[in-house]
């Protein structure tokens, strides 16, 4: 039974790794694209692009913080379950 748990554990870590990548890459890309589009469409200056990129980085940082809290909570939960096993 221990082997089966390790197999699911590896899959869980793969999912966490993928989620980490998506959380860090997606917001800056979306905000950068949106800011370039706004600058081109409405003729706004490069300040909009800089603000968009900074907002994307800030959103990615907030997502990273939430993701780290979630993984820490899950690690505590799994540690408590392992401690309960005889």
PDB file of N, CA, C and O in Angstrom:
ATOM      1  N   UNK A   1       0.826  -1.192   0.000  1.00  0.00           N
ATOM      2  CA  UNK A   1       0.000   0.000   0.000  1.00  0.00           C
ATOM      3  C   UNK A   1       0.870   1.255   0.000  1.00  0.00           C
ATOM      4  O   UNK A   1       0.507   2.261  -0.548  1.00  0.00           O
ATOM      5  N   UNK A   2       2.021   1.156   0.584  1.00  0.00           N
ATOM      6  CA  UNK A   2       2.925   2.309   0.634  1.00  0.00           C
ATOM      7  C   UNK A   2       3.382   2.716  -0.764  1.00  0.00           C
ATOM      8  O   UNK A   2       3.505   3.890  -1.058  1.00  0.00           O
ATOM      9  N   UNK A   3       3.619   1.707  -1.661  1.00  0.00           N
ATOM     10  CA  UNK A   3       4.042   2.006  -3.016  1.00  0.00           C
ATOM     11  C   UNK A   3       2.981   2.796  -3.770  1.00  0.00           C
ATOM     12  O   UNK A   3       3.279   3.723  -4.498  1.00  0.00           O
ATOM     13  N   UNK A   4       1.739   2.418  -3.601  1.00  0.00           N
ATOM     14  CA  UNK A   4       0.647   3.093  -4.290  1.00  0.00           C
ATOM     15  C   UNK A   4       0.562   4.554  -3.865  1.00  0.00           C
ATOM     16  O   UNK A   4       0.343   5.439  -4.678  1.00  0.00           O
ATOM     17  N   UNK A   5       0.755   4.815  -2.579  1.00  0.00           N
ATOM     18  CA  UNK A   5       0.716   6.187  -2.091  1.00  0.00           C
ATOM     19  C   UNK A   5       1.857   7.011  -2.696  1.00  0.00           C
ATOM     20  O   UNK A   5       1.682   8.169  -3.035  1.00  0.00           O
ATOM     21  N   UNK A   6       3.030   6.403  -2.843  1.00  0.00           N
ATOM     22  CA  UNK A   6       4.159   7.109  -3.442  1.00  0.00           C
ATOM     23  C   UNK A   6       3.883   7.452  -4.899  1.00  0.00           C
ATOM     24  O   UNK A   6       4.313   8.487  -5.379  1.00  0.00           O
ATOM     25  N   UNK A   7       3.187   6.558  -5.627  1.00  0.00           N
ATOM     26  CA  UNK A   7       2.853   6.828  -7.015  1.00  0.00           C
ATOM     27  C   UNK A   7       1.931   8.049  -7.108  1.00  0.00           C
ATOM     28  O   UNK A   7       2.131   8.923  -7.935  1.00  0.00           O
ATOM     29  N   UNK A   8       0.938   8.112  -6.271  1.00  0.00           N
ATOM     30  CA  UNK A   8       0.033   9.266  -6.274  1.00  0.00           C
ATOM     31  C   UNK A   8       0.746  10.515  -5.792  1.00  0.00           C
ATOM     32  O   UNK A   8       0.446  11.615  -6.231  1.00  0.00           O
ATOM     33  N   UNK A   9       1.690  10.345  -4.903  1.00  0.00           N
ATOM     34  CA  UNK A   9       2.467  11.475  -4.408  1.00  0.00           C
ATOM     35  C   UNK A   9       3.285  12.097  -5.531  1.00  0.00           C
ATOM     36  O   UNK A   9       3.354  13.321  -5.657  1.00  0.00           O
ATOM     37  N   UNK A  10       3.876  11.270  -6.368  1.00  0.00           N
ATOM     38  CA  UNK A  10       4.658  11.779  -7.498  1.00  0.00           C
ATOM     39  C   UNK A  10       3.755  12.522  -8.478  1.00  0.00           C
ATOM     40  O   UNK A  10       4.129  13.576  -8.994  1.00  0.00           O
ATOM     41  N   UNK A  11       2.578  11.992  -8.719  1.00  0.00           N
ATOM     42  CA  UNK A  11       1.633  12.660  -9.610  1.00  0.00           C
ATOM     43  C   UNK A  11       1.196  13.996  -9.018  1.00  0.00           C
ATOM     44  O   UNK A  11       1.075  14.993  -9.735  1.00  0.00           O
ATOM     45  N   UNK A  12       0.982  14.019  -7.717  1.00  0.00           N
ATOM     46  CA  UNK A  12       0.594  15.259  -7.050  1.00  0.00           C
ATOM     47  C   UNK A  12       1.686  16.323  -7.203  1.00  0.00           C
ATOM     48  O   UNK A  12       1.399  17.486  -7.490  1.00  0.00           O
ATOM     49  N   UNK A  13       2.941  15.921  -7.044  1.00  0.00           N
ATOM     50  CA  UNK A  13       4.037  16.880  -7.199  1.00  0.00           C
ATOM     51  C   UNK A  13       4.171  17.367  -8.636  1.00  0.00           C
ATOM     52  O   UNK A  13       4.508  18.520  -8.874  1.00  0.00           O
ATOM     53  N   UNK A  14       3.891  16.502  -9.597  1.00  0.00           N
ATOM     54  CA  UNK A  14       3.891  16.919 -10.997  1.00  0.00           C
ATOM     55  C   UNK A  14       2.805  17.959 -11.249  1.00  0.00           C
ATOM     56  O   UNK A  14       3.028  18.958 -11.949  1.00  0.00           O
ATOM     57  N   UNK A  15       1.645  17.755 -10.666  1.00  0.00           N
ATOM     58  CA  UNK A  15       0.555  18.717 -10.796  1.00  0.00           C
ATOM     59  C   UNK A  15       0.928  20.037 -10.133  1.00  0.00           C
ATOM     60  O   UNK A  15       0.684  21.118 -10.682  1.00  0.00           O
ATOM     61  N   UNK A  16       1.554  19.987  -8.973  1.00  0.00           N
ATOM     62  CA  UNK A  16       1.989  21.207  -8.293  1.00  0.00           C
ATOM     63  C   UNK A  16       3.012  21.964  -9.122  1.00  0.00           C
ATOM     64  O   UNK A  16       2.962  23.194  -9.227  1.00  0.00           O
ATOM     65  N   UNK A  17       3.952  21.230  -9.728  1.00  0.00           N
ATOM     66  CA  UNK A  17       4.975  21.862 -10.546  1.00  0.00           C
ATOM     67  C   UNK A  17       4.347  22.558 -11.756  1.00  0.00           C
ATOM     68  O   UNK A  17       4.701  23.684 -12.100  1.00  0.00           O
ATOM     69  N   UNK A  18       3.385  21.899 -12.393  1.00  0.00           N
ATOM     70  CA  UNK A  18       2.690  22.489 -13.532  1.00  0.00           C
ATOM     71  C   UNK A  18       1.912  23.718 -13.102  1.00  0.00           C
ATOM     72  O   UNK A  18       1.934  24.752 -13.784  1.00  0.00           O
ATOM     73  N   UNK A  19       1.215  23.636 -11.989  1.00  0.00           N
ATOM     74  CA  UNK A  19       0.442  24.773 -11.492  1.00  0.00           C
ATOM     75  C   UNK A  19       1.353  25.943 -11.158  1.00  0.00           C
ATOM     76  O   UNK A  19       1.014  27.103 -11.413  1.00  0.00           O
ATOM     77  N   UNK A  20       2.509  25.661 -10.606  1.00  0.00           N
ATOM     78  CA  UNK A  20       3.474  26.720 -10.299  1.00  0.00           C
ATOM     79  C   UNK A  20       3.888  27.450 -11.575  1.00  0.00           C
ATOM     80  O   UNK A  20       3.926  28.678 -11.617  1.00  0.00           O
ATOM     81  N   UNK A  21       4.177  26.693 -12.621  1.00  0.00           N
ATOM     82  CA  UNK A  21       4.575  27.309 -13.886  1.00  0.00           C
ATOM     83  C   UNK A  21       3.474  28.155 -14.491  1.00  0.00           C
ATOM     84  O   UNK A  21       3.713  29.280 -14.953  1.00  0.00           O
ATOM     85  N   UNK A  22       2.267  27.640 -14.476  1.00  0.00           N
ATOM     86  CA  UNK A  22       1.137  28.394 -15.025  1.00  0.00           C
ATOM     87  C   UNK A  22       0.881  29.648 -14.202  1.00  0.00           C
ATOM     88  O   UNK A  22       0.624  30.724 -14.757  1.00  0.00           O
ATOM     89  N   UNK A  23       0.980  29.527 -12.896  1.00  0.00           N
ATOM     90  CA  UNK A  23       0.748  30.676 -12.018  1.00  0.00           C
ATOM     91  C   UNK A  23       1.778  31.779 -12.238  1.00  0.00           C
ATOM     92  O   UNK A  23       1.447  32.963 -12.164  1.00  0.00           O
ATOM     93  N   UNK A  24       3.001  31.406 -12.530  1.00  0.00           N
ATOM     94  CA  UNK A  24       4.053  32.407 -12.691  1.00  0.00           C
ATOM     95  C   UNK A  24       4.117  33.005 -14.092  1.00  0.00           C
ATOM     96  O   UNK A  24       4.499  34.151 -14.261  1.00  0.00           O
ATOM     97  N   UNK A  25       3.748  32.263 -15.119  1.00  0.00           N
ATOM     98  CA  UNK A  25       3.927  32.723 -16.495  1.00  0.00           C
ATOM     99  C   UNK A  25       2.696  33.418 -17.060  1.00  0.00           C
ATOM    100  O   UNK A  25       2.822  34.429 -17.763  1.00  0.00           O
ATOM    101  N   UNK A  26       1.525  32.921 -16.760  1.00  0.00           N
ATOM    102  CA  UNK A  26       0.310  33.417 -17.398  1.00  0.00           C
ATOM    103  C   UNK A  26      -0.001  34.884 -17.101  1.00  0.00           C
ATOM    104  O   UNK A  26      -0.249  35.647 -18.044  1.00  0.00           O
ATOM    105  N   UNK A  27      -0.044  35.341 -15.853  1.00  0.00           N
ATOM    106  CA  UNK A  27      -0.412  36.743 -15.614  1.00  0.00           C
ATOM    107  C   UNK A  27       0.498  37.772 -16.292  1.00  0.00           C
ATOM    108  O   UNK A  27      -0.018  38.698 -16.931  1.00  0.00           O
ATOM    109  N   UNK A  28       1.820  37.637 -16.214  1.00  0.00           N
ATOM    110  CA  UNK A  28       2.638  38.635 -16.917  1.00  0.00           C
ATOM    111  C   UNK A  28       2.414  38.635 -18.429  1.00  0.00           C
ATOM    112  O   UNK A  28       2.396  39.697 -19.051  1.00  0.00           O
ATOM    113  N   UNK A  29       2.223  37.450 -19.017  1.00  0.00           N
ATOM    114  CA  UNK A  29       1.981  37.397 -20.453  1.00  0.00           C
ATOM    115  C   UNK A  29       0.662  38.065 -20.832  1.00  0.00           C
ATOM    116  O   UNK A  29       0.596  38.834 -21.802  1.00  0.00           O
ATOM    117  N   UNK A  30      -0.372  37.781 -20.080  1.00  0.00           N
ATOM    118  CA  UNK A  30      -1.685  38.372 -20.380  1.00  0.00           C
ATOM    119  C   UNK A  30      -1.651  39.881 -20.188  1.00  0.00           C
ATOM    120  O   UNK A  30      -2.153  40.644 -21.025  1.00  0.00           O
ATOM    121  N   UNK A  31      -1.076  40.345 -19.096  1.00  0.00           N
ATOM    122  CA  UNK A  31      -1.016  41.782 -18.852  1.00  0.00           C
ATOM    123  C   UNK A  31      -0.119  42.492 -19.863  1.00  0.00           C
ATOM    124  O   UNK A  31      -0.417  43.602 -20.291  1.00  0.00           O
ATOM    125  N   UNK A  32       0.990  41.867 -20.248  1.00  0.00           N
ATOM    126  CA  UNK A  32       1.872  42.472 -21.244  1.00  0.00           C
ATOM    127  C   UNK A  32       1.162  42.568 -22.589  1.00  0.00           C
ATOM    128  O   UNK A  32       1.198  43.614 -23.250  1.00  0.00           O
ATOM    129  N   UNK A  33       0.487  41.493 -22.996  1.00  0.00           N
ATOM    130  CA  UNK A  33      -0.253  41.521 -24.252  1.00  0.00           C
ATOM    131  C   UNK A  33      -1.345  42.581 -24.212  1.00  0.00           C
ATOM    132  O   UNK A  33      -1.527  43.345 -25.170  1.00  0.00           O
ATOM    133  N   UNK A  34      -2.081  42.635 -23.108  1.00  0.00           N
ATOM    134  CA  UNK A  34      -3.144  43.636 -22.974  1.00  0.00           C
ATOM    135  C   UNK A  34      -2.610  45.060 -22.997  1.00  0.00           C
ATOM    136  O   UNK A  34      -3.208  45.954 -23.602  1.00  0.00           O
ATOM    137  N   UNK A  35      -1.483  45.278 -22.375  1.00  0.00           N
ATOM    138  CA  UNK A  35      -0.921  46.632 -22.356  1.00  0.00           C
ATOM    139  C   UNK A  35      -0.387  47.031 -23.730  1.00  0.00           C
ATOM    140  O   UNK A  35      -0.548  48.180 -24.151  1.00  0.00           O
ATOM    141  N   UNK A  36       0.223  46.097 -24.451  1.00  0.00           N
ATOM    142  CA  UNK A  36       0.660  46.390 -25.821  1.00  0.00           C
ATOM    143  C   UNK A  36      -0.540  46.698 -26.714  1.00  0.00           C
ATOM    144  O   UNK A  36      -0.508  47.604 -27.543  1.00  0.00           O
ATOM    145  N   UNK A  37      -1.608  45.936 -26.530  1.00  0.00           N
ATOM    146  CA  UNK A  37      -2.817  46.158 -27.317  1.00  0.00           C
ATOM    147  C   UNK A  37      -3.408  47.538 -27.013  1.00  0.00           C
ATOM    148  O   UNK A  37      -3.812  48.253 -27.927  1.00  0.00           O
ATOM    149  N   UNK A  38      -3.474  47.900 -25.742  1.00  0.00           N
ATOM    150  CA  UNK A  38      -4.001  49.219 -25.372  1.00  0.00           C
ATOM    151  C   UNK A  38      -3.139  50.338 -25.943  1.00  0.00           C
ATOM    152  O   UNK A  38      -3.666  51.337 -26.446  1.00  0.00           O
ATOM    153  N   UNK A  39      -1.834  50.172 -25.863  1.00  0.00           N
ATOM    154  CA  UNK A  39      -0.936  51.204 -26.385  1.00  0.00           C
ATOM    155  C   UNK A  39      -1.089  51.348 -27.899  1.00  0.00           C
ATOM    156  O   UNK A  39      -1.082  52.464 -28.428  1.00  0.00           O
ATOM    157  N   UNK A  40      -1.259  50.253 -28.592  1.00  0.00           N
ATOM    158  CA  UNK A  40      -1.400  50.298 -30.043  1.00  0.00           C
ATOM    159  C   UNK A  40      -2.790  50.789 -30.448  1.00  0.00           C
ATOM    160  O   UNK A  40      -2.932  51.618 -31.339  1.00  0.00           O
ATOM    161  N   UNK A  41      -3.816  50.292 -29.806  1.00  0.00           N
ATOM    162  CA  UNK A  41      -5.199  50.599 -30.182  1.00  0.00           C
ATOM    163  C   UNK A  41      -5.563  52.047 -29.901  1.00  0.00           C
ATOM    164  O   UNK A  41      -6.191  52.708 -30.715  1.00  0.00           O
ATOM    165  N   UNK A  42      -5.208  52.538 -28.739  1.00  0.00           N
ATOM    166  CA  UNK A  42      -5.622  53.874 -28.329  1.00  0.00           C
ATOM    167  C   UNK A  42      -4.508  54.911 -28.434  1.00  0.00           C
ATOM    168  O   UNK A  42      -4.710  56.065 -28.096  1.00  0.00           O
ATOM    169  N   UNK A  43      -3.325  54.486 -28.830  1.00  0.00           N
ATOM    170  CA  UNK A  43      -2.219  55.414 -28.995  1.00  0.00           C
ATOM    171  C   UNK A  43      -1.638  55.915 -27.686  1.00  0.00           C
ATOM    172  O   UNK A  43      -1.026  56.986 -27.643  1.00  0.00           O
ATOM    173  N   UNK A  44      -1.833  55.138 -26.640  1.00  0.00           N
ATOM    174  CA  UNK A  44      -1.265  55.523 -25.357  1.00  0.00           C
ATOM    175  C   UNK A  44       0.236  55.260 -25.384  1.00  0.00           C
ATOM    176  O   UNK A  44       0.744  54.467 -26.149  1.00  0.00           O
ATOM    177  N   UNK A  45       0.960  55.888 -24.512  1.00  0.00           N
ATOM    178  CA  UNK A  45       2.424  55.804 -24.517  1.00  0.00           C
ATOM    179  C   UNK A  45       2.955  54.507 -23.938  1.00  0.00           C
ATOM    180  O   UNK A  45       2.216  53.576 -23.611  1.00  0.00           O
ATOM    181  N   UNK A  46       4.258  54.495 -23.804  1.00  0.00           N
ATOM    182  CA  UNK A  46       4.935  53.312 -23.269  1.00  0.00           C
ATOM    183  C   UNK A  46       4.708  53.143 -21.767  1.00  0.00           C
ATOM    184  O   UNK A  46       4.998  52.081 -21.224  1.00  0.00           O
ATOM    185  N   UNK A  47       4.204  54.162 -21.118  1.00  0.00           N
ATOM    186  CA  UNK A  47       3.915  54.048 -19.694  1.00  0.00           C
ATOM    187  C   UNK A  47       2.877  52.986 -19.408  1.00  0.00           C
ATOM    188  O   UNK A  47       2.936  52.292 -18.393  1.00  0.00           O
ATOM    189  N   UNK A  48       1.923  52.833 -20.322  1.00  0.00           N
ATOM    190  CA  UNK A  48       0.890  51.810 -20.161  1.00  0.00           C
ATOM    191  C   UNK A  48       1.519  50.420 -20.218  1.00  0.00           C
ATOM    192  O   UNK A  48       1.144  49.529 -19.453  1.00  0.00           O
ATOM    193  N   UNK A  49       2.479  50.246 -21.089  1.00  0.00           N
ATOM    194  CA  UNK A  49       3.153  48.951 -21.215  1.00  0.00           C
ATOM    195  C   UNK A  49       3.920  48.637 -19.934  1.00  0.00           C
ATOM    196  O   UNK A  49       3.853  47.512 -19.422  1.00  0.00           O
ATOM    197  N   UNK A  50       4.611  49.615 -19.408  1.00  0.00           N
ATOM    198  CA  UNK A  50       5.376  49.406 -18.173  1.00  0.00           C
ATOM    199  C   UNK A  50       4.442  49.074 -17.012  1.00  0.00           C
ATOM    200  O   UNK A  50       4.691  48.142 -16.248  1.00  0.00           O
ATOM    201  N   UNK A  51       3.350  49.817 -16.902  1.00  0.00           N
ATOM    202  CA  UNK A  51       2.377  49.552 -15.832  1.00  0.00           C
ATOM    203  C   UNK A  51       1.768  48.167 -16.006  1.00  0.00           C
ATOM    204  O   UNK A  51       1.585  47.425 -15.032  1.00  0.00           O
ATOM    205  N   UNK A  52       1.451  47.792 -17.238  1.00  0.00           N
ATOM    206  CA  UNK A  52       0.885  46.463 -17.486  1.00  0.00           C
ATOM    207  C   UNK A  52       1.827  45.348 -17.094  1.00  0.00           C
ATOM    208  O   UNK A  52       1.415  44.361 -16.490  1.00  0.00           O
ATOM    209  N   UNK A  53       3.088  45.487 -17.437  1.00  0.00           N
ATOM    210  CA  UNK A  53       4.066  44.463 -17.082  1.00  0.00           C
ATOM    211  C   UNK A  53       4.241  44.385 -15.568  1.00  0.00           C
ATOM    212  O   UNK A  53       4.296  43.299 -14.988  1.00  0.00           O
ATOM    213  N   UNK A  54       4.295  45.537 -14.915  1.00  0.00           N
ATOM    214  CA  UNK A  54       4.427  45.543 -13.451  1.00  0.00           C
ATOM    215  C   UNK A  54       3.197  44.933 -12.780  1.00  0.00           C
ATOM    216  O   UNK A  54       3.322  44.197 -11.787  1.00  0.00           O
ATOM    217  N   UNK A  55       2.015  45.232 -13.309  1.00  0.00           N
ATOM    218  CA  UNK A  55       0.801  44.620 -12.754  1.00  0.00           C
ATOM    219  C   UNK A  55       0.812  43.104 -12.954  1.00  0.00           C
ATOM    220  O   UNK A  55       0.389  42.354 -12.069  1.00  0.00           O
ATOM    221  N   UNK A  56       1.285  42.658 -14.103  1.00  0.00           N
ATOM    222  CA  UNK A  56       1.381  41.224 -14.347  1.00  0.00           C
ATOM    223  C   UNK A  56       2.316  40.545 -13.373  1.00  0.00           C
ATOM    224  O   UNK A  56       2.026  39.463 -12.861  1.00  0.00           O
ATOM    225  N   UNK A  57       3.432  41.176 -13.091  1.00  0.00           N
ATOM    226  CA  UNK A  57       4.378  40.618 -12.123  1.00  0.00           C
ATOM    227  C   UNK A  57       3.767  40.608 -10.720  1.00  0.00           C
ATOM    228  O   UNK A  57       3.930  39.641  -9.963  1.00  0.00           O
ATOM    229  N   UNK A  58       3.037  41.675 -10.379  1.00  0.00           N
ATOM    230  CA  UNK A  58       2.397  41.733  -9.059  1.00  0.00           C
ATOM    231  C   UNK A  58       1.333  40.648  -8.913  1.00  0.00           C
ATOM    232  O   UNK A  58       1.241  39.993  -7.865  1.00  0.00           O
ATOM    233  N   UNK A  59       0.544  40.438  -9.952  1.00  0.00           N
ATOM    234  CA  UNK A  59      -0.479  39.390  -9.900  1.00  0.00           C
ATOM    235  C   UNK A  59       0.172  38.017  -9.806  1.00  0.00           C
ATOM    236  O   UNK A  59      -0.304  37.139  -9.065  1.00  0.00           O
ATOM    237  N   UNK A  60       1.265  37.802 -10.515  1.00  0.00           N
ATOM    238  CA  UNK A  60       1.980  36.532 -10.426  1.00  0.00           C
ATOM    239  C   UNK A  60       2.530  36.321  -9.016  1.00  0.00           C
ATOM    240  O   UNK A  60       2.489  35.201  -8.496  1.00  0.00           O
ATOM    241  N   UNK A  61       3.023  37.382  -8.388  1.00  0.00           N
ATOM    242  CA  UNK A  61       3.538  37.269  -7.018  1.00  0.00           C
ATOM    243  C   UNK A  61       2.422  36.919  -6.040  1.00  0.00           C
ATOM    244  O   UNK A  61       2.609  36.081  -5.146  1.00  0.00           O
ATOM    245  N   UNK A  62       1.259  37.529  -6.213  1.00  0.00           N
ATOM    246  CA  UNK A  62       0.118  37.196  -5.349  1.00  0.00           C
ATOM    247  C   UNK A  62      -0.333  35.754  -5.566  1.00  0.00           C
ATOM    248  O   UNK A  62      -0.653  35.041  -4.615  1.00  0.00           O
ATOM    249  N   UNK A  63      -0.342  35.323  -6.811  1.00  0.00           N
ATOM    250  CA  UNK A  63      -0.689  33.931  -7.104  1.00  0.00           C
ATOM    251  C   UNK A  63       0.317  32.968  -6.518  1.00  0.00           C
ATOM    252  O   UNK A  63      -0.045  31.904  -6.016  1.00  0.00           O
ATOM    253  N   UNK A  64       1.591  33.327  -6.572  1.00  0.00           N
ATOM    254  CA  UNK A  64       2.636  32.496  -5.982  1.00  0.00           C
ATOM    255  C   UNK A  64       2.456  32.395  -4.470  1.00  0.00           C
ATOM    256  O   UNK A  64       2.579  31.315  -3.892  1.00  0.00           O
ATOM    257  N   UNK A  65       2.142  33.526  -3.840  1.00  0.00           N
ATOM    258  CA  UNK A  65       1.921  33.521  -2.387  1.00  0.00           C
ATOM    259  C   UNK A  65       0.767  32.593  -2.023  1.00  0.00           C
ATOM    260  O   UNK A  65       0.877  31.775  -1.109  1.00  0.00           O
ATOM    261  N   UNK A  66      -0.338  32.688  -2.751  1.00  0.00           N
ATOM    262  CA  UNK A  66      -1.485  31.830  -2.474  1.00  0.00           C
ATOM    263  C   UNK A  66      -1.164  30.361  -2.736  1.00  0.00           C
ATOM    264  O   UNK A  66      -1.584  29.478  -1.986  1.00  0.00           O
ATOM    265  N   UNK A  67      -0.418  30.096  -3.798  1.00  0.00           N
ATOM    266  CA  UNK A  67      -0.032  28.732  -4.119  1.00  0.00           C
ATOM    267  C   UNK A  67       0.863  28.154  -3.032  1.00  0.00           C
ATOM    268  O   UNK A  67       0.715  26.983  -2.646  1.00  0.00           O
ATOM    269  N   UNK A  68       1.793  28.950  -2.531  1.00  0.00           N
ATOM    270  CA  UNK A  68       2.680  28.473  -1.470  1.00  0.00           C
ATOM    271  C   UNK A  68       1.905  28.203  -0.184  1.00  0.00           C
ATOM    272  O   UNK A  68       2.191  27.231   0.522  1.00  0.00           O
ATOM    273  N   UNK A  69       0.934  29.039   0.121  1.00  0.00           N
ATOM    274  CA  UNK A  69       0.095  28.782   1.299  1.00  0.00           C
ATOM    275  C   UNK A  69      -0.661  27.470   1.146  1.00  0.00           C
ATOM    276  O   UNK A  69      -0.770  26.677   2.086  1.00  0.00           O
ATOM    277  N   UNK A  70      -1.209  27.238  -0.056  1.00  0.00           N
ATOM    278  CA  UNK A  70      -1.954  26.014  -0.313  1.00  0.00           C
ATOM    279  C   UNK A  70      -1.060  24.789  -0.166  1.00  0.00           C
ATOM    280  O   UNK A  70      -1.443  23.812   0.486  1.00  0.00           O
ATOM    281  N   UNK A  71       0.127  24.818  -0.770  1.00  0.00           N
ATOM    282  CA  UNK A  71       1.008  23.657  -0.693  1.00  0.00           C
ATOM    283  C   UNK A  71       1.503  23.417   0.731  1.00  0.00           C
ATOM    284  O   UNK A  71       1.661  22.272   1.144  1.00  0.00           O
ATOM    285  N   UNK A  72       1.723  24.495   1.475  1.00  0.00           N
ATOM    286  CA  UNK A  72       2.131  24.325   2.869  1.00  0.00           C
ATOM    287  C   UNK A  72       1.009  23.682   3.686  1.00  0.00           C
ATOM    288  O   UNK A  72       1.261  22.791   4.506  1.00  0.00           O
ATOM    289  N   UNK A  73      -0.210  24.100   3.447  1.00  0.00           N
ATOM    290  CA  UNK A  73      -1.354  23.511   4.145  1.00  0.00           C
ATOM    291  C   UNK A  73      -1.505  22.041   3.784  1.00  0.00           C
ATOM    292  O   UNK A  73      -1.760  21.204   4.651  1.00  0.00           O
ATOM    293  N   UNK A  74      -1.322  21.710   2.508  1.00  0.00           N
ATOM    294  CA  UNK A  74      -1.419  20.314   2.079  1.00  0.00           C
ATOM    295  C   UNK A  74      -0.290  19.480   2.681  1.00  0.00           C
ATOM    296  O   UNK A  74      -0.492  18.316   3.040  1.00  0.00           O
ATOM    297  N   UNK A  75       0.897  20.045   2.782  1.00  0.00           N
ATOM    298  CA  UNK A  75       2.018  19.317   3.371  1.00  0.00           C
ATOM    299  C   UNK A  75       1.761  19.033   4.852  1.00  0.00           C
ATOM    300  O   UNK A  75       2.054  17.933   5.332  1.00  0.00           O
ATOM    301  N   UNK A  76       1.230  20.009   5.548  1.00  0.00           N
ATOM    302  CA  UNK A  76       0.889  19.787   6.960  1.00  0.00           C
ATOM    303  C   UNK A  76      -0.169  18.701   7.101  1.00  0.00           C
ATOM    304  O   UNK A  76      -0.081  17.839   7.983  1.00  0.00           O
ATOM    305  N   UNK A  77      -1.163  18.748   6.233  1.00  0.00           N
ATOM    306  CA  UNK A  77      -2.246  17.770   6.281  1.00  0.00           C
ATOM    307  C   UNK A  77      -1.722  16.364   6.020  1.00  0.00           C
ATOM    308  O   UNK A  77      -2.061  15.426   6.739  1.00  0.00           O
ATOM    309  N   UNK A  78      -0.881  16.199   5.012  1.00  0.00           N
ATOM    310  CA  UNK A  78      -0.335  14.871   4.719  1.00  0.00           C
ATOM    311  C   UNK A  78       0.611  14.406   5.826  1.00  0.00           C
ATOM    312  O   UNK A  78       0.666  13.214   6.125  1.00  0.00           O
ATOM    313  N   UNK A  79       1.338  15.326   6.435  1.00  0.00           N
ATOM    314  CA  UNK A  79       2.225  14.957   7.543  1.00  0.00           C
ATOM    315  C   UNK A  79       1.417  14.472   8.737  1.00  0.00           C
ATOM    316  O   UNK A  79       1.789  13.486   9.388  1.00  0.00           O
ATOM    317  N   UNK A  80       0.305  15.127   9.014  1.00  0.00           N
ATOM    318  CA  UNK A  80      -0.556  14.693  10.114  1.00  0.00           C
ATOM    319  C   UNK A  80      -1.154  13.322   9.826  1.00  0.00           C
ATOM    320  O   UNK A  80      -1.274  12.486  10.723  1.00  0.00           O
ATOM    321  N   UNK A  81      -1.519  13.066   8.565  1.00  0.00           N
ATOM    322  CA  UNK A  81      -2.073  11.759   8.217  1.00  0.00           C
ATOM    323  C   UNK A  81      -0.994  10.679   8.357  1.00  0.00           C
ATOM    324  O   UNK A  81      -1.297   9.562   8.783  1.00  0.00           O
ATOM    325  N   UNK A  82       0.238  10.972   7.993  1.00  0.00           N
ATOM    326  CA  UNK A  82       1.321   9.996   8.133  1.00  0.00           C
ATOM    327  C   UNK A  82       1.637   9.736   9.607  1.00  0.00           C
ATOM    328  O   UNK A  82       1.980   8.616   9.984  1.00  0.00           O
ATOM    329  N   UNK A  83       1.520  10.754  10.430  1.00  0.00           N
ATOM    330  CA  UNK A  83       1.797  10.584  11.861  1.00  0.00           C
ATOM    331  C   UNK A  83       0.739   9.691  12.516  1.00  0.00           C
ATOM    332  O   UNK A  83       1.031   9.004  13.498  1.00  0.00           O
ATOM    333  N   UNK A  84      -0.493   9.723  11.993  1.00  0.00           N
ATOM    334  CA  UNK A  84      -1.572   8.916  12.560  1.00  0.00           C
ATOM    335  C   UNK A  84      -1.429   7.437  12.224  1.00  0.00           C
ATOM    336  O   UNK A  84      -1.939   6.587  12.934  1.00  0.00           O
ATOM    337  N   UNK A  85      -0.727   7.128  11.118  1.00  0.00           N
ATOM    338  CA  UNK A  85      -0.561   5.720  10.728  1.00  0.00           C
ATOM    339  C   UNK A  85       0.324   4.997  11.732  1.00  0.00           C
ATOM    340  O   UNK A  85       1.296   5.554  12.226  1.00  0.00           O
ATOM    341  N   UNK A  86      -0.021   3.716  12.024  1.00  0.00           N
ATOM    342  CA  UNK A  86       0.797   2.978  13.000  1.00  0.00           C
ATOM    343  C   UNK A  86       2.130   2.574  12.459  1.00  0.00           C
ATOM    344  O   UNK A  86       2.462   2.494  11.372  1.00  0.00           O
TER     345      UNK A  86
END
